[in-house]
GROMACS .gro file of C-alpha atoms in nm:
model
  514
    1MET     CA    1  -1.621   1.249   0.425
    2ASP     CA    2  -1.775   1.290   0.004
    3PHE     CA    3  -1.510   1.386  -0.236
    4LEU     CA    4  -1.631   1.204  -0.513
    5LYS     CA    5  -1.872   1.527  -0.674
    6ASN     CA    6  -1.442   1.662  -0.743
    7LYS     CA    7  -1.258   1.543  -1.028
    8ALA     CA    8  -0.967   1.450  -0.853
    9ALA     CA    9  -0.895   1.320  -0.452
   10PRO     CA   10  -0.719   1.539  -0.204
   11VAL     CA   11  -0.408   1.475  -0.123
   12ARG     CA   12  -0.287   1.356   0.174
   13GLU     CA   13  -0.170   1.718   0.348
   14ASP     CA   14  -0.471   1.828   0.350
   15ARG     CA   15  -0.708   1.553   0.377
   16LEU     CA   16  -0.538   1.372   0.710
   17ALA     CA   17  -0.241   1.621   0.783
   18ALA     CA   18   0.003   1.404   0.696
   19CYS     CA   19   0.369   1.429   0.801
   20GLY     CA   20   0.666   1.366   0.599
   21ALA     CA   21   0.969   1.446   0.823
   22TYR     CA   22   1.052   1.396   1.225
   23GLY     CA   23   1.318   1.270   1.413
   24GLY     CA   24   1.252   1.130   1.773
   25SER     CA   25   1.171   0.832   1.939
   26CYS     CA   26   0.787   0.648   1.930
   27CYS     CA   27   0.761   0.762   2.238
   28ASP     CA   28   0.736   1.128   2.118
   29LEU     CA   29   0.632   1.043   1.809
   30SER     CA   30   0.255   0.931   1.957
   31ASN     CA   31   0.240   1.247   2.175
   32GLN     CA   32   0.312   1.476   1.951
   33SER     CA   33   0.063   1.278   1.700
   34LYS     CA   34  -0.191   1.339   1.929
   35LYS     CA   35  -0.169   1.711   2.003
   36GLY     CA   36  -0.369   1.741   1.603
   37GLY     CA   37  -0.171   1.859   1.358
   38CYS     CA   38   0.102   1.984   1.502
   39LEU     CA   39   0.346   1.695   1.300
   40PHE     CA   40   0.244   1.880   0.967
   41ASN     CA   41   0.398   2.169   1.015
   42THR     CA   42   0.751   1.971   1.029
   43LYS     CA   43   0.991   2.031   0.721
   44ARG     CA   44   1.321   2.047   0.626
   45THR     CA   45   1.571   2.232   0.496
   46PHE     CA   46   1.767   2.022   0.282
   47SER     CA   47   1.524   1.682   0.065
   48GLN     CA   48   1.738   1.431  -0.089
   49THR     CA   49   1.440   1.304  -0.288
   50GLN     CA   50   1.072   1.164  -0.270
   51GLY     CA   51   0.878   0.925  -0.439
   52CYS     CA   52   0.600   1.022  -0.730
   53GLN     CA   53   0.236   0.927  -0.688
   54LEU     CA   54   0.219   0.887  -1.114
   55SER     CA   55   0.443   0.579  -1.059
   56LEU     CA   56   0.276   0.423  -0.757
   57SER     CA   57  -0.055   0.492  -0.959
   58LEU     CA   58   0.055   0.294  -1.262
   59GLY     CA   59   0.171  -0.028  -1.008
   60MET     CA   60  -0.216  -0.035  -0.878
   61VAL     CA   61  -0.396  -0.020  -1.240
   62ALA     CA   62  -0.145  -0.177  -1.444
   63SER     CA   63  -0.230  -0.522  -1.317
   64ILE     CA   64  -0.606  -0.460  -1.387
   65ARG     CA   65  -0.744  -0.777  -1.633
   66ASP     CA   66  -0.904  -0.682  -1.950
   67SER     CA   67  -0.858  -0.283  -1.966
   68VAL     CA   68  -0.523  -0.074  -2.146
   69VAL     CA   69  -0.341   0.195  -1.946
   70VAL     CA   70  -0.297   0.527  -2.123
   71VAL     CA   71   0.004   0.759  -2.013
   72HIS     CA   72  -0.131   1.114  -2.097
   73ALA     CA   73   0.279   1.266  -2.044
   74PRO     CA   74   0.569   1.259  -2.177
   75ALA     CA   75   0.760   0.892  -2.261
   76GLY     CA   76   0.980   0.906  -1.928
   77CYS     CA   77   0.626   0.872  -1.761
   78GLY     CA   78   0.536   0.622  -1.935
   79ALA     CA   79   0.903   0.426  -1.925
   80ASN     CA   80   0.776   0.340  -1.529
   81MET     CA   81   0.529   0.051  -1.704
   82LEU     CA   82   0.850  -0.122  -1.840
   83GLN     CA   83   0.972  -0.261  -1.510
   84MET     CA   84   0.551  -0.432  -1.493
   85ALA     CA   85   0.591  -0.604  -1.775
   86GLY     CA   86   0.805  -0.899  -1.760
   87ILE     CA   87   0.597  -0.996  -1.477
   88ASN     CA   88   0.202  -0.872  -1.435
   89LYS     CA   89   0.089  -1.171  -1.699
   90VAL     CA   90   0.274  -1.449  -1.451
   91PHE     CA   91   0.054  -1.258  -1.201
   92GLN     CA   92  -0.265  -1.254  -1.407
   93GLN     CA   93  -0.234  -1.570  -1.481
   94GLN     CA   94  -0.247  -1.719  -1.064
   95ARG     CA   95  -0.591  -1.560  -1.020
   96ALA     CA   96  -0.729  -1.630  -1.323
   97ALA     CA   97  -0.771  -1.831  -1.624
   98SER     CA   98  -0.722  -1.564  -1.904
   99ALA     CA   99  -0.469  -1.286  -1.910
  100ARG     CA  100  -0.327  -1.064  -2.193
  101GLY     CA  101  -0.090  -0.889  -1.984
  102LEU     CA  102   0.016  -0.555  -1.910
  103ARG     CA  103  -0.126  -0.299  -2.181
  104TRP     CA  104  -0.024   0.049  -2.182
  105ILE     CA  105  -0.037   0.344  -2.385
  106ASN     CA  106   0.228   0.663  -2.417
  107THR     CA  107   0.090   1.000  -2.544
  108ASN     CA  108   0.418   1.069  -2.593
  109LEU     CA  109   0.377   1.470  -2.521
  110ASP     CA  110   0.776   1.693  -2.648
  111GLU     CA  111   0.827   2.053  -2.625
  112VAL     CA  112   0.538   2.098  -2.850
  113ASP     CA  113   0.242   1.978  -2.684
  114VAL     CA  114   0.396   2.153  -2.388
  115ILE     CA  115   0.310   2.475  -2.575
  116SER     CA  116  -0.006   2.371  -2.805
  117GLY     CA  117  -0.143   2.134  -2.543
  118GLY     CA  118  -0.145   1.755  -2.586
  119GLU     CA  119  -0.543   1.723  -2.633
  120ARG     CA  120  -0.543   1.580  -2.977
  121LYS     CA  121  -0.269   1.302  -2.869
  122LEU     CA  122  -0.536   1.208  -2.609
  123ARG     CA  123  -0.797   1.176  -2.855
  124GLN     CA  124  -0.628   0.987  -3.095
  125ALA     CA  125  -0.434   0.735  -2.774
  126VAL     CA  126  -0.798   0.641  -2.669
  127LEU     CA  127  -0.924   0.562  -2.990
  128LYS     CA  128  -0.643   0.346  -3.040
  129ALA     CA  129  -0.714   0.138  -2.724
  130GLU     CA  130  -1.049   0.115  -2.836
  131GLN     CA  131  -0.972   0.006  -3.192
  132GLU     CA  132  -0.685  -0.200  -3.147
  133PHE     CA  133  -0.772  -0.403  -2.762
  134ARG     CA  134  -1.122  -0.372  -2.745
  135PRO     CA  135  -1.104  -0.369  -2.381
  136GLU     CA  136  -1.347  -0.351  -2.089
  137ALA     CA  137  -1.186  -0.064  -1.926
  138ILE     CA  138  -0.940   0.207  -2.038
  139ILE     CA  139  -0.743   0.391  -1.770
  140VAL     CA  140  -0.600   0.706  -1.855
  141MET     CA  141  -0.311   0.843  -1.610
  142ASN     CA  142  -0.267   1.235  -1.567
  143ALA     CA  143   0.069   1.324  -1.487
  144CYS     CA  144   0.277   1.672  -1.437
  145VAL     CA  145   0.294   1.788  -1.789
  146PRO     CA  146  -0.099   1.810  -1.911
  147ALA     CA  147  -0.221   1.959  -1.559
  148LEU     CA  148   0.046   2.258  -1.556
  149ILE     CA  149  -0.024   2.289  -1.923
  150GLY     CA  150  -0.396   2.274  -1.848
  151ASP     CA  151  -0.532   2.024  -2.074
  152ASP     CA  152  -0.895   1.929  -2.004
  153ILE     CA  153  -0.913   1.586  -1.977
  154ASP     CA  154  -1.186   1.526  -1.828
  155SER     CA  155  -1.415   1.704  -2.090
  156ILE     CA  156  -1.219   1.537  -2.342
  157LEU     CA  157  -1.290   1.207  -2.190
  158ASP     CA  158  -1.683   1.211  -2.110
  159ASP     CA  159  -1.671   1.361  -2.514
  160LEU     CA  160  -1.483   1.049  -2.565
  161GLN     CA  161  -1.702   0.812  -2.406
  162LYS     CA  162  -2.008   0.847  -2.587
  163GLN     CA  163  -1.777   0.700  -2.895
  164VAL     CA  164  -1.618   0.403  -2.750
  165ASN     CA  165  -1.755   0.096  -2.576
  166ALA     CA  166  -1.516   0.044  -2.256
  167ASN     CA  167  -1.569   0.241  -1.985
  168ILE     CA  168  -1.332   0.555  -1.959
  169VAL     CA  169  -1.137   0.614  -1.594
  170PRO     CA  170  -0.953   0.917  -1.580
  171ILE     CA  171  -0.669   0.938  -1.256
  172HIS     CA  172  -0.569   1.258  -1.174
  173CYS     CA  173  -0.213   1.142  -1.059
  174GLU     CA  174   0.024   1.396  -1.129
  175GLY     CA  175   0.354   1.355  -0.913
  176PHE     CA  176   0.440   1.742  -0.879
  177LYS     CA  177   0.067   1.817  -0.601
  178THR     CA  178   0.229   1.622  -0.310
  179ARG     CA  179   0.527   1.474  -0.095
  180ILE     CA  180   0.282   1.257   0.035
  181GLN     CA  181   0.337   0.934  -0.212
  182ALA     CA  182   0.056   0.748  -0.068
  183THR     CA  183  -0.178   0.978  -0.161
  184ALA     CA  184  -0.155   0.753  -0.520
  185TYR     CA  185  -0.395   0.522  -0.339
  186ASP     CA  186  -0.645   0.725  -0.271
  187ALA     CA  187  -0.601   0.910  -0.699
  188VAL     CA  188  -0.655   0.559  -0.801
  189TYR     CA  189  -0.971   0.474  -0.609
  190HIS     CA  190  -1.101   0.786  -0.661
  191GLY     CA  191  -1.165   0.703  -1.073
  192ILE     CA  192  -1.279   0.384  -0.982
  193LEU     CA  193  -1.502   0.473  -0.717
  194ARG     CA  194  -1.658   0.715  -0.948
  195ASN     CA  195  -1.666   0.567  -1.293
  196MET     CA  196  -1.675   0.215  -1.191
  197VAL     CA  197  -1.909   0.138  -0.938
  198GLY     CA  198  -2.191   0.215  -0.849
  199GLU     CA  199  -2.592   0.034  -0.836
  200GLU     CA  200  -2.682   0.198  -1.180
  201LYS     CA  201  -2.369   0.011  -1.370
  202ALA     CA  202  -2.434  -0.314  -1.185
  203LYS     CA  203  -2.825  -0.325  -1.329
  204ALA     CA  204  -2.618  -0.230  -1.696
  205LYS     CA  205  -2.427  -0.530  -1.717
  206ARG     CA  206  -2.706  -0.797  -1.489
  207GLN     CA  207  -3.012  -0.952  -1.559
  208LEU     CA  208  -3.147  -0.969  -1.176
  209SER     CA  209  -3.397  -1.277  -1.177
  210ASP     CA  210  -3.784  -1.207  -1.148
  211ASP     CA  211  -3.730  -1.553  -0.930
  212PRO     CA  212  -3.757  -1.483  -0.576
  213LEU     CA  213  -3.574  -1.818  -0.473
  214GLU     CA  214  -3.305  -1.694  -0.655
  215GLU     CA  215  -3.312  -1.321  -0.496
  216ALA     CA  216  -3.245  -1.465  -0.164
  217LYS     CA  217  -2.971  -1.670  -0.289
  218ARG     CA  218  -2.846  -1.387  -0.393
  219GLN     CA  219  -2.835  -1.181  -0.089
  220ALA     CA  220  -2.752  -1.459   0.115
  221GLN     CA  221  -2.446  -1.538  -0.111
  222ILE     CA  222  -2.402  -1.164  -0.039
  223SER     CA  223  -2.417  -1.144   0.320
  224ARG     CA  224  -2.109  -1.413   0.375
  225THR     CA  225  -1.899  -1.164   0.111
  226VAL     CA  226  -1.547  -0.936   0.160
  227ASN     CA  227  -1.408  -0.779  -0.057
  228LEU     CA  228  -0.990  -0.841   0.070
  229LEU     CA  229  -0.845  -0.535  -0.078
  230ASN     CA  230  -0.528  -0.607  -0.235
  231VAL     CA  231  -0.308  -0.226  -0.333
  232GLY     CA  232   0.012  -0.447  -0.432
  233SER     CA  233   0.103  -0.497  -0.109
  234MET     CA  234   0.055  -0.880  -0.109
  235SER     CA  235   0.202  -1.169  -0.296
  236ARG     CA  236  -0.065  -1.443  -0.449
  237VAL     CA  237   0.045  -1.692  -0.199
  238ASP     CA  238  -0.035  -1.412   0.061
  239GLU     CA  239  -0.380  -1.392  -0.097
  240VAL     CA  240  -0.395  -1.715  -0.056
  241GLU     CA  241  -0.305  -1.791   0.261
  242LEU     CA  242  -0.580  -1.460   0.385
  243ILE     CA  243  -0.824  -1.665   0.179
  244ARG     CA  244  -0.756  -1.972   0.347
  245ILE     CA  245  -0.863  -1.781   0.687
  246LEU     CA  246  -1.185  -1.632   0.515
  247ASN     CA  247  -1.273  -1.958   0.418
  248ALA     CA  248  -1.229  -2.133   0.778
  249LEU     CA  249  -1.424  -1.858   0.895
  250ASP     CA  250  -1.743  -2.001   0.549
  251LEU     CA  251  -1.673  -1.619   0.415
  252ASN     CA  252  -1.665  -1.609   0.067
  253VAL     CA  253  -1.337  -1.370  -0.091
  254ARG     CA  254  -1.345  -1.091  -0.366
  255VAL     CA  255  -1.016  -0.967  -0.383
  256LEU     CA  256  -0.956  -0.607  -0.557
  257PRO     CA  257  -0.798  -0.365  -0.675
  258CYS     CA  258  -0.491  -0.542  -0.791
  259PHE     CA  259  -0.501  -0.811  -1.081
  260ALA     CA  260  -0.908  -0.782  -1.047
  261HIS     CA  261  -1.161  -0.724  -1.310
  262PRO     CA  262  -1.351  -0.428  -1.416
  263ASP     CA  263  -1.673  -0.631  -1.319
  264ASP     CA  264  -1.502  -0.712  -1.024
  265PHE     CA  265  -1.540  -0.314  -0.868
  266THR     CA  266  -1.902  -0.287  -1.036
  267TYR     CA  267  -1.985  -0.501  -0.750
  268SER     CA  268  -1.793  -0.438  -0.540
  269PHE     CA  269  -2.063  -0.268  -0.335
  270GLU     CA  270  -2.290  -0.581  -0.290
  271ALA     CA  271  -2.083  -0.682  -0.004
  272ALA     CA  272  -2.092  -0.770   0.364
  273LEU     CA  273  -1.776  -0.603   0.461
  274ASN     CA  274  -1.440  -0.421   0.355
  275VAL     CA  275  -1.137  -0.598   0.447
  276SER     CA  276  -0.851  -0.377   0.437
  277ILE     CA  277  -0.491  -0.560   0.523
  278CYS     CA  278  -0.371  -0.175   0.525
  279ALA     CA  279  -0.550   0.154   0.616
  280THR     CA  280  -0.265   0.369   0.441
  281HIS     CA  281  -0.358   0.217   0.124
  282ASP     CA  282  -0.772   0.142   0.189
  283ASP     CA  283  -0.919   0.365   0.385
  284TYR     CA  284  -1.032   0.649   0.139
  285PHE     CA  285  -1.237   0.339  -0.037
  286VAL     CA  286  -1.399   0.196   0.268
  287GLU     CA  287  -1.489   0.468   0.371
  288HIS     CA  288  -1.689   0.626   0.062
  289LEU     CA  289  -1.821   0.308   0.016
  290LYS     CA  290  -2.008   0.259   0.379
  291ALA     CA  291  -2.084   0.661   0.330
  292LYS     CA  292  -2.233   0.607  -0.030
  293TYR     CA  293  -2.380   0.229  -0.059
  294GLY     CA  294  -2.371   0.142   0.377
  295VAL     CA  295  -2.099  -0.120   0.322
  296PRO     CA  296  -1.886  -0.099   0.644
  297TYR     CA  297  -1.504  -0.205   0.727
  298VAL     CA  298  -1.245  -0.330   0.928
  299LEU     CA  299  -0.911  -0.104   0.905
  300ARG     CA  300  -0.732  -0.198   1.205
  301THR     CA  301  -0.409  -0.337   1.153
  302ILE     CA  302  -0.215  -0.550   0.866
  303PRO     CA  303  -0.204  -0.940   0.966
  304ILE     CA  304   0.146  -0.952   0.916
  305GLY     CA  305   0.259  -1.102   1.280
  306ILE     CA  306   0.090  -1.377   1.504
  307THR     CA  307  -0.029  -1.068   1.724
  308ASN     CA  308  -0.192  -0.877   1.466
  309THR     CA  309  -0.318  -1.189   1.237
  310ASN     CA  310  -0.551  -1.274   1.563
  311LYS     CA  311  -0.652  -0.923   1.589
  312TRP     CA  312  -0.752  -0.878   1.230
  313ILE     CA  313  -0.949  -1.181   1.238
  314ARG     CA  314  -1.116  -1.116   1.589
  315ASP     CA  315  -1.251  -0.741   1.382
  316ILE     CA  316  -1.387  -0.961   1.086
  317ALA     CA  317  -1.570  -1.271   1.320
  318ALA     CA  318  -1.712  -0.939   1.619
  319PHE     CA  319  -1.879  -0.818   1.290
  320PHE     CA  320  -2.031  -1.121   1.136
  321GLY     CA  321  -2.069  -1.202   1.501
  322ILE     CA  322  -1.840  -1.600   1.489
  323GLU     CA  323  -1.618  -1.527   1.813
  324GLU     CA  324  -1.593  -1.899   1.940
  325ARG     CA  325  -1.506  -2.051   1.582
  326ALA     CA  326  -1.275  -1.780   1.545
  327GLU     CA  327  -1.079  -1.868   1.899
  328ARG     CA  328  -1.052  -2.203   1.806
  329PHE     CA  329  -0.934  -2.164   1.487
  330ILE     CA  330  -0.639  -1.932   1.615
  331ALA     CA  331  -0.602  -2.131   1.867
  332SER     CA  332  -0.547  -2.417   1.660
  333GLU     CA  333  -0.294  -2.198   1.425
  334THR     CA  334  -0.119  -2.092   1.700
  335GLU     CA  335  -0.001  -2.343   1.907
  336GLU     CA  336   0.083  -2.521   1.539
  337LEU     CA  337   0.285  -2.232   1.427
  338GLU     CA  338   0.425  -2.182   1.777
  339ARG     CA  339   0.623  -2.527   1.793
  340ALA     CA  340   0.716  -2.461   1.437
  341LEU     CA  341   0.855  -2.117   1.551
  342VAL     CA  342   1.089  -2.246   1.866
  343PRO     CA  343   1.438  -2.355   1.643
  344TYR     CA  344   1.426  -2.039   1.437
  345LYS     CA  345   1.380  -1.831   1.751
  346LYS     CA  346   1.663  -1.967   1.946
  347GLN     CA  347   1.906  -1.882   1.625
  348LEU     CA  348   1.737  -1.467   1.661
  349GLN     CA  349   1.732  -1.384   2.000
  350GLY     CA  350   1.920  -1.130   2.122
  351LYS     CA  351   2.013  -0.941   1.710
  352SER     CA  352   1.937  -0.615   1.688
  353VAL     CA  353   1.669  -0.524   1.358
  354PHE     CA  354   1.597  -0.185   1.218
  355VAL     CA  355   1.290  -0.164   1.036
  356THR     CA  356   1.192   0.065   0.749
  357GLY     CA  357   0.839   0.130   0.489
  358GLY     CA  358   0.474   0.232   0.497
  359GLU     CA  359   0.428   0.369   0.812
  360ILE     CA  360   0.127   0.036   0.938
  361ARG     CA  361   0.375  -0.224   0.753
  362ILE     CA  362   0.640  -0.152   0.976
  363LEU     CA  363   0.471  -0.162   1.300
  364THR     CA  364   0.389  -0.466   1.264
  365THR     CA  365   0.638  -0.645   1.142
  366ALA     CA  366   0.867  -0.484   1.383
  367GLU     CA  367   0.649  -0.647   1.627
  368LEU     CA  368   0.662  -0.938   1.451
  369LEU     CA  369   1.055  -0.987   1.488
  370TYR     CA  370   1.021  -0.913   1.868
  371ASN     CA  371   0.770  -1.150   1.954
  372LEU     CA  372   1.125  -1.421   1.730
  373GLY     CA  373   1.356  -1.270   2.027
  374MET     CA  374   1.518  -0.973   1.793
  375GLU     CA  375   1.539  -0.606   1.960
  376VAL     CA  376   1.395  -0.367   1.749
  377VAL     CA  377   1.673  -0.062   1.756
  378GLY     CA  378   1.513   0.179   1.526
  379LEU     CA  379   1.208   0.232   1.312
  380ARG     CA  380   1.151   0.476   0.954
  381GLY     CA  381   0.839   0.574   0.796
  382TYR     CA  382   0.739   0.737   0.412
  383HIS     CA  383   0.473   0.948   0.616
  384PHE     CA  384   0.302   0.920   0.933
  385ASP     CA  385  -0.099   1.035   0.988
  386LYS     CA  386  -0.319   0.953   1.185
  387TYR     CA  387  -0.381   0.547   1.128
  388GLY     CA  388  -0.015   0.491   1.235
  389GLU     CA  389  -0.083   0.686   1.547
  390VAL     CA  390  -0.359   0.390   1.609
  391LEU     CA  391  -0.119   0.151   1.560
  392LEU     CA  392   0.202   0.320   1.691
  393ASN     CA  393   0.031   0.298   2.022
  394GLU     CA  394  -0.083  -0.030   2.036
  395PHE     CA  395   0.237  -0.136   1.975
  396LEU     CA  396   0.441   0.046   2.289
  397GLU     CA  397   0.198  -0.129   2.438
  398ASP     CA  398   0.268  -0.491   2.222
  399VAL     CA  399   0.663  -0.436   2.302
  400PRO     CA  400   0.781  -0.336   2.642
  401GLY     CA  401   1.094  -0.141   2.608
  402VAL     CA  402   1.045   0.039   2.312
  403ASP     CA  403   0.937   0.411   2.410
  404ASP     CA  404   1.326   0.544   2.300
  405THR     CA  405   1.318   0.384   2.025
  406VAL     CA  406   1.422   0.603   1.735
  407PHE     CA  407   1.138   0.698   1.496
  408ASN     CA  408   1.258   0.849   1.187
  409VAL     CA  409   0.993   0.988   0.898
  410GLY     CA  410   1.051   1.068   0.565
  411ALA     CA  411   1.078   0.849   0.235
  412GLY     CA  412   1.368   0.926  -0.042
  413GLN     CA  413   1.620   1.054   0.250
  414LEU     CA  414   1.853   0.807   0.248
  415PHE     CA  415   2.115   1.060   0.394
  416GLU     CA  416   1.898   1.031   0.706
  417GLN     CA  417   1.918   0.649   0.679
  418ALA     CA  418   2.243   0.592   0.647
  419ASN     CA  419   2.354   0.881   0.911
  420LEU     CA  420   2.152   0.596   1.144
  421LEU     CA  421   2.250   0.305   1.062
  422ARG     CA  422   2.567   0.394   1.143
  423LYS     CA  423   2.540   0.455   1.460
  424ILE     CA  424   2.278   0.199   1.545
  425LYS     CA  425   2.469  -0.071   1.386
  426PRO     CA  426   2.139  -0.292   1.314
  427ASP     CA  427   2.201  -0.682   1.254
  428LEU     CA  428   1.956  -0.667   1.046
  429TYR     CA  429   1.802  -0.413   0.838
  430VAL     CA  430   1.444  -0.469   0.694
  431GLY     CA  431   1.346  -0.256   0.433
  432HIS     CA  432   1.172  -0.170   0.112
  433ILE     CA  433   1.420  -0.169  -0.248
  434GLY     CA  434   1.437   0.218  -0.264
  435GLY     CA  435   1.636   0.170   0.046
  436ASN     CA  436   1.813  -0.167   0.002
  437GLY     CA  437   2.031  -0.101  -0.218
  438SER     CA  438   2.185   0.160   0.009
  439ALA     CA  439   2.243  -0.030   0.346
  440SER     CA  440   2.361  -0.315   0.126
  441LYS     CA  441   2.698  -0.040   0.051
  442GLN     CA  442   2.658  -0.014   0.462
  443GLY     CA  443   2.783  -0.404   0.536
  444PHE     CA  444   2.436  -0.460   0.681
  445THR     CA  445   2.225  -0.792   0.649
  446ILE     CA  446   1.894  -0.694   0.403
  447PHE     CA  447   1.572  -0.902   0.447
  448PRO     CA  448   1.309  -0.761   0.215
  449LEU     CA  449   1.014  -0.612   0.378
  450PHE     CA  450   0.846  -0.733   0.096
  451GLY     CA  451   0.785  -0.939  -0.227
  452GLN     CA  452   0.586  -0.998  -0.535
  453SER     CA  453   0.646  -1.348  -0.452
  454ASN     CA  454   0.736  -1.467  -0.107
  455ASP     CA  455   0.424  -1.511   0.233
  456TYR     CA  456   0.436  -1.180   0.455
  457LEU     CA  457   0.130  -1.238   0.598
  458GLY     CA  458  -0.131  -1.486   0.853
  459TYR     CA  459   0.023  -1.712   0.980
  460GLN     CA  460   0.158  -1.864   0.694
  461GLY     CA  461   0.356  -1.553   0.686
  462VAL     CA  462   0.506  -1.610   1.036
  463PHE     CA  463   0.706  -1.888   0.951
  464GLU     CA  464   0.820  -1.812   0.590
  465VAL     CA  465   0.958  -1.457   0.792
  466ALA     CA  466   1.125  -1.709   1.026
  467ALA     CA  467   1.268  -1.935   0.831
  468ARG     CA  468   1.429  -1.714   0.568
  469VAL     CA  469   1.581  -1.383   0.857
  470ALA     CA  470   1.720  -1.663   0.999
  471ARG     CA  471   1.883  -1.816   0.652
  472ILE     CA  472   1.996  -1.444   0.590
  473MET     CA  473   2.157  -1.449   0.896
  474ARG     CA  474   2.335  -1.792   0.926
  475ASN     CA  475   2.538  -1.590   0.605
  476PRO     CA  476   2.560  -1.195   0.608
  477ALA     CA  477   2.921  -1.301   0.447
  478PHE     CA  478   2.828  -1.031   0.116
  479ASN     CA  479   2.680  -0.761   0.279
  480ARG     CA  480   2.957  -0.753   0.491
  481ASN     CA  481   3.241  -0.747   0.199
  482LEU     CA  482   3.000  -0.490  -0.016
  483GLY     CA  483   2.999  -0.289   0.258
  484ALA     CA  484   3.394  -0.307   0.345
  485ASN     CA  485   3.507  -0.244  -0.101
  486THR     CA  486   3.125   0.023  -0.163
  487LYS     CA  487   3.132   0.336  -0.001
  488LEU     CA  488   2.823   0.603  -0.007
  489PRO     CA  489   2.851   0.949  -0.119
  490TYR     CA  490   2.887   1.150   0.165
  491ARG     CA  491   3.173   1.301   0.420
  492GLU     CA  492   3.244   1.197   0.739
  493SER     CA  493   3.130   1.484   0.917
  494TRP     CA  494   2.746   1.382   0.843
  495TYR     CA  495   2.807   1.088   1.010
  496SER     CA  496   2.911   1.284   1.289
  497GLN     CA  497   2.617   1.503   1.257
  498ASP     CA  498   2.246   1.475   1.433
  499PRO     CA  499   2.070   1.277   1.174
  500PHE     CA  500   1.754   1.492   1.217
  501SER     CA  501   1.963   1.808   1.204
  502TYR     CA  502   1.793   1.919   0.804
  503ILE     CA  503   1.433   1.851   1.009
  504ASP     CA  504   1.256   2.156   1.100
  505HIS     CA  505   1.107   2.071   1.492
  506SER     CA  506   1.012   2.427   1.536
  507ALA     CA  507   0.644   2.371   1.528
  508LEU     CA  508   0.703   2.123   1.771
  509LEU     CA  509   0.867   2.313   2.024
  510GLU     CA  510   0.631   2.641   2.001
  511GLU     CA  511   0.308   2.349   2.078
  512GLN     CA  512   0.549   2.250   2.383
  513THR     CA  513   0.599   2.599   2.504
  514VAL     CA  514   0.238   2.681   2.422
   0.00000   0.00000   0.00000
């Protein structure tokens, strides 16, 4: 896999044949995904909404320290940054002594620019970013409008690079190009890999010592260094927990890309191992670093729940040949955690749960909740690809009785979710912000799948999730009252229909008859 010679990353539909529409059971989804691409051909005859990869890309790059983001787009696209402005500096300060917070410039393209082009405004914005902020990096986000009208941002930025000291990083994240929002991760990593990472850039920034002893010490440091990859799906307390685990294995940790400094990317190839917490996020980055610089990676699972945290640790330990040390650590942590979970398991035993979100996170979270005594009655992923297939197969092995559990694939299709929830009636709904409000209006108890201030990962995360779920389920009165006094904009006739009636499964049926 080598896409770095191209200006932009390919979309997930082309690169991974990612599926964005499916309705059926876990077992059927697993079987269909093994048939090689037929899932990709499923379509919707009606689609309610979908996410924009620009907004997801902004969430990643906005956190990078000592940088300025130039959003080359109309004002509405740049307004995505407002939701990050209040918390960005706080989270930067948690990770570094110096933090300047969120700094961005919008080119504010209008009707005139659609006709005459927005290249002049882009030049002005980049030069203003350099003159006013003197950043280490200027990250330019190319949105739908400049892509449609044909602004050649790469040529402009190549010319501007001669005039500014900051490293200019173009990110092609046009929302209209893909239905799979996770393409945004590839778009950001593509820009970083092409413009921030490399041996020449590292040499230009650092004077290597002629002392053989100093060089030996540096190489020894690199041999125990891992890149821990966080694109926004773990909070600072999650980072602290995973760093604690890796330090217990005598490993040095560099966290990328969120809240990192541009220099961290420059030296990112100087690591013994790339450690992912989510294949959906990181496969593009780790595959290219392995192909170009020979850095191996761990990509199997996300460390949510005891089972998957143990798998994650064992994969890392196997690479460094420290399995015995890892097993002692796992045994000690697991024994202490199991004792602490006893009262929560008694309270949650037999309660049903519906989990929705990213394909990797929902499967590991569902397994965590199952191990707390809950019954998994439904799963809903934003998309599904080969990495979800691997984890789904392990989920089916680890969790008995879920072969016929419903699995829906579809980002933004809240009408399908509303129908499913009415039929399944779970005791607990676990999901992201986009769907939590809708489920609340149906009266279901809500537990957020992720939060920037809460712990979900590692052993500490298991305890925190158990305690918070138990507390929320002890008092579900608010959501019940909300459900009794609000109504979603769907007719009763819709709730009586098949929730997957707008998904075209003809490609799967044709495959079955061949």
